[in-house]
Amino acid sequence: MKIRAFVALCFLLAGTSLSARDGKARISGNVRDADGNPVELVAVQVKNTVTGTMTDEKGHYSLTVATGDSVTLLFSCLGYNKAERIIPTVAGDMRVNVQMNYMSLELGQVEVTAARINTTTLETLDANRMKILPDPSGGSIESLVVTQAGVASGNELSSQYSVRGGSYDENIVYVNGMEVFRPLLIRSGEQEGLSFINPGMTESVRFSAGGFEARYGDKMSSVLDITYKKPKTFEGSASASMLGAGAYVGSSEGRFTQVTGIRYKTNRSLLGTMDTRAEYNPVFVDFQTYLTWQPAARWEINFLGNVSSNNYRFVPHDRKTSYGTAADPRSFTLYFDGKERDRFDTLYGAMTLKYSLSDKTEIGLQASAFRTREEESYDITSWYWLEDVASGESGAATEALSLAYFHEHARNRLSATVAHAGLYGLSQLSSAHILKWGALVQRERIADKISEWESRDSAGYSLPQNGREVNVIANLFSDNRLESTRLSGYVQDAFKFRTARGMFTLVGGLRASYWDYSREALFSPRLSVGFVPTANQRLVFRLATGFYYQPPFYKELRVETVDANGNHVIRLNDKLKSQRSIHFIGGGDFSFPAAGRNFKLTTELYYKRLDNVNPYTVDNVKIRYYGENCAGGYIAGVDMKLFGDFVPGTDSWLNLSLMQSRQTIRGTTRAPMPNSQLYNLSLFFQDYFPGNRHVMLNLRGVLAGGFPVTVPRQGYEAGYHRTPPYRRVDTGVTYRLAGGESALMERGLFRRFKNIWLGMDFFNLFDINNTGSYYWITDIYGEQYAVPNYLTGRQVNFRISVDF
């Protein structure tokens, strides 16, 4: 025993002697966060020297220093507080493990956390901001998405958005790994009910404005990836405002978790600020539940169910709109008779069965079904006159430009069922290498019956005139059914590697799909590269490219034709091919401190080459496609976002987007893309009252260029013009009545609650008239006038939210 101890001591002394003779020692260790998870990309530097390194995926680091004197190690990583370790004497090799804490502070009702390093095009958003965001839609995740760079919305009543000039139909939404759908007949923001995504049940939000991975489906613009909560303990929340109410409850018992929510929305008070005086009766209700169960250690079953009923009733009385310029003021007056009733009922169910082959390999079976029944009915007559208003001494109208009678009628019905089943898998081949794959079969069944027409009578003359016959100015009929099957699959590889210059993140994949209706097979390679230089961890560079096909869904297939009787009839174009967008994206992040606060500047340049384009026009939020692959073009631009602590202890950001687009239709007509804005400047700003962090101010503002619009049913061949700029400021004040350090939390009933917030919002603070669409009228001479349909005006909203 003594001999063994003597030998070990000799080896130890020899190692120390060799190290001392070399004058070098190795310091290594692991860096973990407060939860015990490894932290990668931590910069480890010897203070006052250029010696340094970065941690790997396991949080491990290693560097060589001189023996002898004391050494101070500095540990820094974006999003974490800096750490410092002093080693009094370096005598030989040693290990130094470090725990790094998140850089955050509790501020009233929000937790402010610095931005993390992002080496892919997928950005993580904070869903908790929905509690304080002034939102005219009544609370939706999409309202948070719209505050991001490159995202635009010209209608505060709608949850739909455009990304980098793309259409609303080019955005794909996933909830818990499966695609979700929305109604197809929606034509105006007033009709829109609740978004599918329940903010209270949401755990994480990830969003990409382009260059996304192959595992995400066949859309050309963006992906929104939502994950619902798996509660660890009992939790819940309830909220109410002038726009509706909602509540959710989550719990966990053993291997079972559930989170269930119900929402109610009515935007009657908001619609009452519009020019049309009417009886608005919108009622939107939504119920969702998400259940998870682990029958065994390696098995998990989860289920998501949704029932939604959106009802919109509208009885208009009259309207008066003043518009034009100071040199050419005009007045438009309408009197109505009739009503509109719309109903959109949807059901959605999704189930996933997961099995873990090992700690690093997982496979899963997924199945879902979506069912929608939609009805749109209106029969409205109106009498109007358009006047040229003089600003003379009398101030009276001097000339009637047009007097007419309108009759609009529709009985539209649509039912659709979309069901899919798929298999997916992932395998972590190493700590820096993950392989993912999936295959999917989707079955669709759609029945569409449309019957709508519009007649006009201008000064006693029916339009259009055709001898002694009286014709409607427009009509549309459809009685179509579609059944089809889609197949798709993907394989994707993601891995990280390091060189002396820095760390690279490489994500590459291939997506393939086939649709039996058009008999078209597609292959979409996609690639993204991220780079973090060793010399300056505050810089991150990203490149992404790929082919993004969008196979047509039902709306894109519809083509208007004229039958022998002059009626416009919809047929389905089975020759229509998928649109294609080739993405080229380059950009990066620069994180920097200023005035003792953290900031991050993100810049991305993009170019999208468009082929086989199916042109479309937009009226409010209704998209009408040509139904042909008759155009090509491009969209190019730059998105910039400055994120940081504009006010100490709060997160705010400023976006600036510049865009240029062009499409060529049938080789002759040149026009911009319908959802392209030349510029978009937006701001989300937070501040708090000095000395009272329980009171917070939130402001959201936007100044954006107008959208190109066309005369209805004529397309871009008849010309276009842009709507006026969209200008809007929404602000809110939120007071934390109970929670945190509030003394009320120790009193009686308040002890049962985690937080209580009271809020007051001012929507459209400056009461600016923004144009959502146009009301087109025609005089007896065939001259058309575009009267703006203004969106909502100033509105005050009160709200309360309780967490328990």
CSV table of C-alpha atoms in Angstrom, one decimal, residues 398-693:
chain,number,residue,atom,x,y,z
A,398,THR,CA,-72.7,72.9,-54.9
A,399,GLU,CA,-72.6,69.9,-57.3
A,400,ALA,CA,-73.9,66.3,-57.2
A,401,LEU,CA,-71.4,64.1,-58.9
A,402,SER,CA,-73.4,60.9,-58.7
A,403,LEU,CA,-76.8,59.7,-57.4
A,404,ALA,CA,-77.6,56.1,-57.5
A,405,TYR,CA,-79.3,53.0,-56.0
A,406,PHE,CA,-77.4,49.9,-55.0
A,407,HIS,CA,-78.5,46.3,-54.4
A,408,GLU,CA,-76.0,43.7,-53.1
A,409,HIS,CA,-77.0,40.1,-52.6
A,410,ALA,CA,-75.1,37.0,-51.6
A,411,ARG,CA,-75.9,33.4,-50.4
A,412,ASN,CA,-72.5,31.7,-50.1
A,413,ARG,CA,-71.9,28.4,-48.5
A,414,LEU,CA,-68.6,26.4,-48.0
A,415,SER,CA,-67.7,23.3,-46.2
A,416,ALA,CA,-64.2,21.8,-45.9
A,417,THR,CA,-62.6,18.9,-44.2
A,418,VAL,CA,-58.8,18.5,-44.0
A,419,ALA,CA,-57.3,15.4,-42.4
A,420,HIS,CA,-53.8,14.3,-42.1
A,421,ALA,CA,-51.6,11.6,-40.6
A,422,GLY,CA,-47.8,11.6,-40.4
A,423,LEU,CA,-44.7,10.1,-38.9
A,424,TYR,CA,-41.7,12.0,-37.6
A,425,GLY,CA,-38.4,11.3,-35.9
A,426,LEU,CA,-35.3,13.0,-34.6
A,427,SER,CA,-32.0,11.7,-33.5
A,428,GLN,CA,-29.2,13.5,-31.7
A,429,LEU,CA,-26.2,11.9,-33.2
A,430,SER,CA,-23.9,14.0,-31.0
A,431,SER,CA,-24.1,17.0,-28.8
A,432,ALA,CA,-23.7,19.2,-32.0
A,433,HIS,CA,-25.5,17.1,-34.5
A,434,ILE,CA,-29.3,16.5,-34.8
A,435,LEU,CA,-31.1,14.7,-37.6
A,436,LYS,CA,-34.8,15.2,-38.2
A,437,TRP,CA,-37.2,13.6,-40.7
A,438,GLY,CA,-40.9,13.3,-41.3
A,439,ALA,CA,-43.6,12.1,-43.8
A,440,LEU,CA,-47.2,13.2,-44.1
A,441,VAL,CA,-50.3,12.3,-46.0
A,442,GLN,CA,-53.2,14.8,-46.2
A,443,ARG,CA,-56.7,14.4,-47.5
A,444,GLU,CA,-59.0,17.3,-48.4
A,445,ARG,CA,-62.7,17.5,-49.2
A,446,ILE,CA,-64.2,20.9,-50.1
A,447,ALA,CA,-67.7,21.9,-51.3
A,448,ASP,CA,-68.3,25.5,-52.4
A,449,LYS,CA,-71.5,27.1,-53.5
A,450,ILE,CA,-71.5,30.8,-54.3
A,451,SER,CA,-74.4,32.9,-55.5
A,452,GLU,CA,-73.8,36.7,-55.4
A,453,TRP,CA,-74.8,39.6,-57.6
A,454,GLU,CA,-74.8,43.4,-57.5
A,455,SER,CA,-77.1,45.8,-59.4
A,456,ARG,CA,-76.8,49.6,-59.7
A,457,ASP,CA,-79.2,52.3,-60.9
A,458,SER,CA,-77.7,55.7,-61.5
A,459,ALA,CA,-80.1,58.6,-61.9
A,460,GLY,CA,-82.8,56.2,-63.2
A,461,TYR,CA,-80.6,54.3,-65.6
A,462,SER,CA,-79.6,50.7,-64.8
A,463,LEU,CA,-75.9,50.0,-65.1
A,464,PRO,CA,-74.6,48.6,-67.4
A,465,GLN,CA,-76.9,49.6,-70.2
A,466,ASN,CA,-77.7,47.1,-72.9
A,467,GLY,CA,-80.6,48.4,-75.0
A,468,ARG,CA,-83.8,47.5,-73.3
A,469,GLU,CA,-82.4,44.8,-71.1
A,470,VAL,CA,-81.6,45.4,-67.5
A,471,ASN,CA,-78.4,43.7,-66.4
A,472,VAL,CA,-76.5,43.4,-63.1
A,473,ILE,CA,-73.2,45.1,-62.9
A,474,ALA,CA,-71.5,42.1,-61.5
A,475,ASN,CA,-72.4,38.5,-60.5
A,476,LEU,CA,-70.6,35.3,-59.5
A,477,PHE,CA,-71.8,31.7,-59.3
A,478,SER,CA,-70.1,28.6,-58.2
A,479,ASP,CA,-71.0,25.0,-57.4
A,480,ASN,CA,-67.7,23.1,-57.1
A,481,ARG,CA,-66.4,20.1,-55.2
A,482,LEU,CA,-62.8,19.0,-54.7
A,483,GLU,CA,-61.3,15.9,-53.3
A,484,SER,CA,-57.6,15.4,-53.3
A,485,THR,CA,-54.6,13.9,-51.6
A,486,ARG,CA,-51.2,15.4,-50.8
A,487,LEU,CA,-48.0,13.6,-49.9
A,488,SER,CA,-45.0,15.3,-48.4
A,489,GLY,CA,-41.8,14.5,-46.5
A,490,TYR,CA,-38.6,16.1,-45.4
A,491,VAL,CA,-35.1,15.2,-44.0
A,492,GLN,CA,-33.1,17.8,-42.2
A,493,ASP,CA,-29.6,17.8,-40.7
A,494,ALA,CA,-28.4,20.4,-38.2
A,495,PHE,CA,-24.9,20.5,-36.7
A,496,LYS,CA,-22.4,22.9,-35.2
A,497,PHE,CA,-18.6,22.9,-35.5
A,498,ARG,CA,-15.8,25.2,-34.4
A,499,THR,CA,-12.7,26.5,-36.0
A,500,ALA,CA,-10.1,29.0,-34.7
A,501,ARG,CA,-12.2,31.8,-36.2
A,502,GLY,CA,-15.5,30.9,-34.4
A,503,MET,CA,-18.5,28.7,-34.3
A,504,PHE,CA,-20.6,27.7,-37.3
A,505,THR,CA,-24.2,26.5,-37.2
A,506,LEU,CA,-25.3,24.7,-40.4
A,507,VAL,CA,-28.9,23.6,-41.1
A,508,GLY,CA,-29.6,21.9,-44.4
A,509,GLY,CA,-32.6,19.9,-45.6
A,510,LEU,CA,-34.7,18.7,-48.5
A,511,ARG,CA,-38.4,18.8,-48.7
A,512,ALA,CA,-40.5,16.9,-51.2
A,513,SER,CA,-44.3,16.9,-52.0
A,514,TYR,CA,-46.8,15.5,-54.4
A,515,TRP,CA,-50.5,16.5,-55.1
A,516,ASP,CA,-52.6,14.1,-57.1
A,517,TYR,CA,-55.0,16.9,-58.3
A,518,SER,CA,-52.4,18.6,-60.4
A,519,ARG,CA,-50.1,15.6,-60.6
A,520,GLU,CA,-47.1,17.8,-59.6
A,521,ALA,CA,-44.0,16.6,-57.7
A,522,LEU,CA,-41.8,19.2,-56.0
A,523,PHE,CA,-38.4,19.2,-54.4
A,524,SER,CA,-37.3,22.0,-52.1
A,525,PRO,CA,-33.6,22.2,-50.9
A,526,ARG,CA,-33.0,24.7,-48.1
A,527,LEU,CA,-29.8,25.8,-46.3
A,528,SER,CA,-28.9,28.3,-43.6
A,529,VAL,CA,-25.5,29.1,-42.0
A,530,GLY,CA,-24.8,31.0,-38.8
A,531,PHE,CA,-21.4,32.2,-37.6
A,532,VAL,CA,-20.3,33.6,-34.3
A,533,PRO,CA,-16.7,34.9,-34.5
A,534,THR,CA,-14.4,34.0,-31.6
A,535,ALA,CA,-12.8,37.5,-31.7
A,536,ASN,CA,-16.1,39.3,-31.1
A,537,GLN,CA,-19.1,37.3,-29.6
A,538,ARG,CA,-21.3,40.4,-29.9
A,539,LEU,CA,-21.4,39.8,-33.7
A,540,VAL,CA,-23.6,37.1,-35.3
A,541,PHE,CA,-23.8,36.5,-39.0
A,542,ARG,CA,-26.5,34.6,-40.9
A,543,LEU,CA,-27.0,33.4,-44.5
A,544,ALA,CA,-30.0,31.5,-45.8
A,545,THR,CA,-31.3,30.3,-49.1
A,546,GLY,CA,-33.7,27.8,-50.5
A,547,PHE,CA,-36.6,26.9,-52.8
A,548,TYR,CA,-40.0,27.6,-51.4
A,549,TYR,CA,-43.0,26.2,-53.3
A,550,GLN,CA,-46.6,26.9,-52.5
A,551,PRO,CA,-49.0,24.3,-53.9
A,552,PRO,CA,-52.4,25.9,-54.5
A,553,PHE,CA,-55.2,25.4,-52.0
A,554,TYR,CA,-58.8,25.8,-52.9
A,555,LYS,CA,-59.0,29.6,-53.3
A,556,GLU,CA,-56.0,29.7,-55.6
A,557,LEU,CA,-57.7,27.2,-58.0
A,558,ARG,CA,-60.7,29.3,-58.7
A,559,VAL,CA,-61.0,31.0,-62.2
A,560,GLU,CA,-63.8,33.3,-63.2
A,561,THR,CA,-65.2,32.5,-66.7
A,562,VAL,CA,-68.3,33.9,-68.6
A,563,ASP,CA,-71.0,31.5,-69.7
A,564,ALA,CA,-73.3,31.9,-72.7
A,565,ASN,CA,-75.7,34.0,-70.7
A,566,GLY,CA,-73.0,36.5,-69.6
A,567,ASN,CA,-72.9,35.2,-66.1
A,568,HIS,CA,-69.6,34.9,-64.2
A,569,VAL,CA,-69.0,31.3,-63.2
A,570,ILE,CA,-66.2,29.9,-61.2
A,571,ARG,CA,-64.4,26.8,-62.4
A,572,LEU,CA,-61.4,25.0,-60.9
A,573,ASN,CA,-58.1,25.1,-62.8
A,574,ASP,CA,-56.6,21.6,-62.5
A,575,LYS,CA,-53.6,22.8,-64.6
A,576,LEU,CA,-52.5,25.3,-62.0
A,577,LYS,CA,-49.0,24.7,-60.8
A,578,SER,CA,-47.3,25.7,-57.6
A,579,GLN,CA,-45.9,29.2,-57.2
A,580,ARG,CA,-42.2,29.3,-56.4
A,581,SER,CA,-40.1,31.7,-54.4
A,582,ILE,CA,-36.3,31.4,-54.2
A,583,HIS,CA,-35.0,33.1,-51.0
A,584,PHE,CA,-31.6,34.8,-50.6
A,585,ILE,CA,-31.1,36.2,-47.1
A,586,GLY,CA,-28.1,37.7,-45.5
A,587,GLY,CA,-27.8,39.6,-42.2
A,588,GLY,CA,-26.8,39.5,-38.6
A,589,ASP,CA,-26.9,40.9,-35.1
A,590,PHE,CA,-24.7,43.4,-33.3
A,591,SER,CA,-25.1,43.6,-29.5
A,592,PHE,CA,-23.6,46.5,-27.7
A,593,PRO,CA,-23.9,48.4,-24.4
A,594,ALA,CA,-24.8,52.1,-24.3
A,595,ALA,CA,-25.3,54.3,-21.3
A,596,GLY,CA,-25.2,51.2,-19.1
A,597,ARG,CA,-27.9,49.4,-21.0
A,598,ASN,CA,-28.0,46.5,-23.5
A,599,PHE,CA,-29.0,46.9,-27.1
A,600,LYS,CA,-29.1,44.7,-30.2
A,601,LEU,CA,-29.2,45.8,-33.8
A,602,THR,CA,-30.5,43.2,-36.3
A,603,THR,CA,-30.2,43.8,-40.0
A,604,GLU,CA,-31.3,41.5,-42.8
A,605,LEU,CA,-31.2,42.0,-46.6
A,606,TYR,CA,-33.4,39.8,-48.7
A,607,TYR,CA,-34.2,39.0,-52.3
A,608,LYS,CA,-37.0,36.7,-53.3
A,609,ARG,CA,-37.2,35.6,-56.9
A,610,LEU,CA,-40.9,34.7,-57.8
A,611,ASP,CA,-41.8,32.3,-60.6
A,612,ASN,CA,-45.2,30.7,-61.7
A,613,VAL,CA,-46.9,33.5,-59.8
A,614,ASN,CA,-50.7,33.3,-59.5
A,615,PRO,CA,-51.5,37.1,-59.4
A,616,TYR,CA,-54.2,38.3,-57.0
A,617,THR,CA,-55.9,41.5,-55.8
A,618,VAL,CA,-56.9,42.4,-52.3
A,619,ASP,CA,-60.1,44.1,-51.1
A,620,ASN,CA,-60.0,44.6,-47.3
A,621,VAL,CA,-58.7,41.1,-46.4
A,622,LYS,CA,-60.4,39.2,-49.2
A,623,ILE,CA,-58.0,37.8,-51.8
A,624,ARG,CA,-59.2,37.2,-55.4
A,625,TYR,CA,-56.8,35.2,-57.5
A,626,TYR,CA,-56.4,35.1,-61.2
A,627,GLY,CA,-56.3,31.3,-61.1
A,628,GLU,CA,-53.4,31.2,-63.6
A,629,ASN,CA,-49.6,31.0,-63.5
A,630,CYS,CA,-49.3,34.1,-65.6
A,631,ALA,CA,-46.7,36.2,-63.8
A,632,GLY,CA,-43.2,36.4,-62.5
A,633,GLY,CA,-41.3,39.0,-60.4
A,634,TYR,CA,-39.3,39.7,-57.4
A,635,ILE,CA,-39.4,41.2,-53.9
A,636,ALA,CA,-36.3,42.8,-52.4
A,637,GLY,CA,-35.7,44.9,-49.3
A,638,VAL,CA,-34.0,45.4,-46.0
A,639,ASP,CA,-35.3,45.0,-42.4
A,640,MET,CA,-33.7,46.6,-39.4
A,641,LYS,CA,-34.6,46.3,-35.8
A,642,LEU,CA,-33.1,48.0,-32.8
A,643,PHE,CA,-33.9,46.2,-29.6
A,644,GLY,CA,-32.9,47.2,-26.1
A,645,ASP,CA,-33.4,49.1,-22.9
A,646,PHE,CA,-34.4,52.5,-24.2
A,647,VAL,CA,-35.7,53.1,-20.7
A,648,PRO,CA,-33.6,51.3,-18.0
A,649,GLY,CA,-35.2,48.1,-17.0
A,650,THR,CA,-37.6,47.8,-19.9
A,651,ASP,CA,-37.5,46.2,-23.4
A,652,SER,CA,-38.5,48.3,-26.4
A,653,TRP,CA,-37.8,48.1,-30.1
A,654,LEU,CA,-37.8,50.2,-33.3
A,655,ASN,CA,-38.2,48.6,-36.8
A,656,LEU,CA,-37.5,50.1,-40.2
A,657,SER,CA,-38.3,48.1,-43.4
A,658,LEU,CA,-37.7,49.2,-47.0
A,659,MET,CA,-39.1,47.2,-49.9
A,660,GLN,CA,-39.2,47.2,-53.6
A,661,SER,CA,-41.3,44.7,-55.6
A,662,ARG,CA,-42.3,44.0,-59.2
A,663,GLN,CA,-44.5,41.5,-61.0
A,664,THR,CA,-45.0,41.2,-64.8
A,665,ILE,CA,-48.4,39.8,-65.7
A,666,ARG,CA,-48.9,38.0,-69.0
A,667,GLY,CA,-45.6,39.6,-70.2
A,668,THR,CA,-47.0,43.1,-70.5
A,669,THR,CA,-48.5,44.5,-67.4
A,670,ARG,CA,-46.1,45.6,-64.7
A,671,ALA,CA,-47.2,46.3,-61.2
A,672,PRO,CA,-46.0,46.0,-57.6
A,673,MET,CA,-47.0,43.0,-55.5
A,674,PRO,CA,-50.4,43.7,-53.8
A,675,ASN,CA,-49.1,43.5,-50.2
A,676,SER,CA,-45.9,45.5,-50.8
A,677,GLN,CA,-45.2,48.7,-48.9
A,678,LEU,CA,-42.4,50.9,-49.9
A,679,TYR,CA,-41.6,51.6,-46.2
A,680,ASN,CA,-42.7,50.6,-42.7
A,681,LEU,CA,-41.6,52.3,-39.5
A,682,SER,CA,-42.9,50.8,-36.3
A,683,LEU,CA,-42.2,51.2,-32.6
A,684,PHE,CA,-43.0,49.3,-29.4
A,685,PHE,CA,-42.0,51.3,-26.4
A,686,GLN,CA,-42.3,50.7,-22.6
A,687,ASP,CA,-41.8,53.1,-19.7
A,688,TYR,CA,-42.8,53.2,-16.1
A,689,PHE,CA,-43.7,55.9,-13.6
A,690,PRO,CA,-40.6,57.1,-11.7
A,691,GLY,CA,-40.6,55.7,-8.2
A,692,ASN,CA,-43.5,53.3,-8.9
A,693,ARG,CA,-42.7,50.3,-11.0
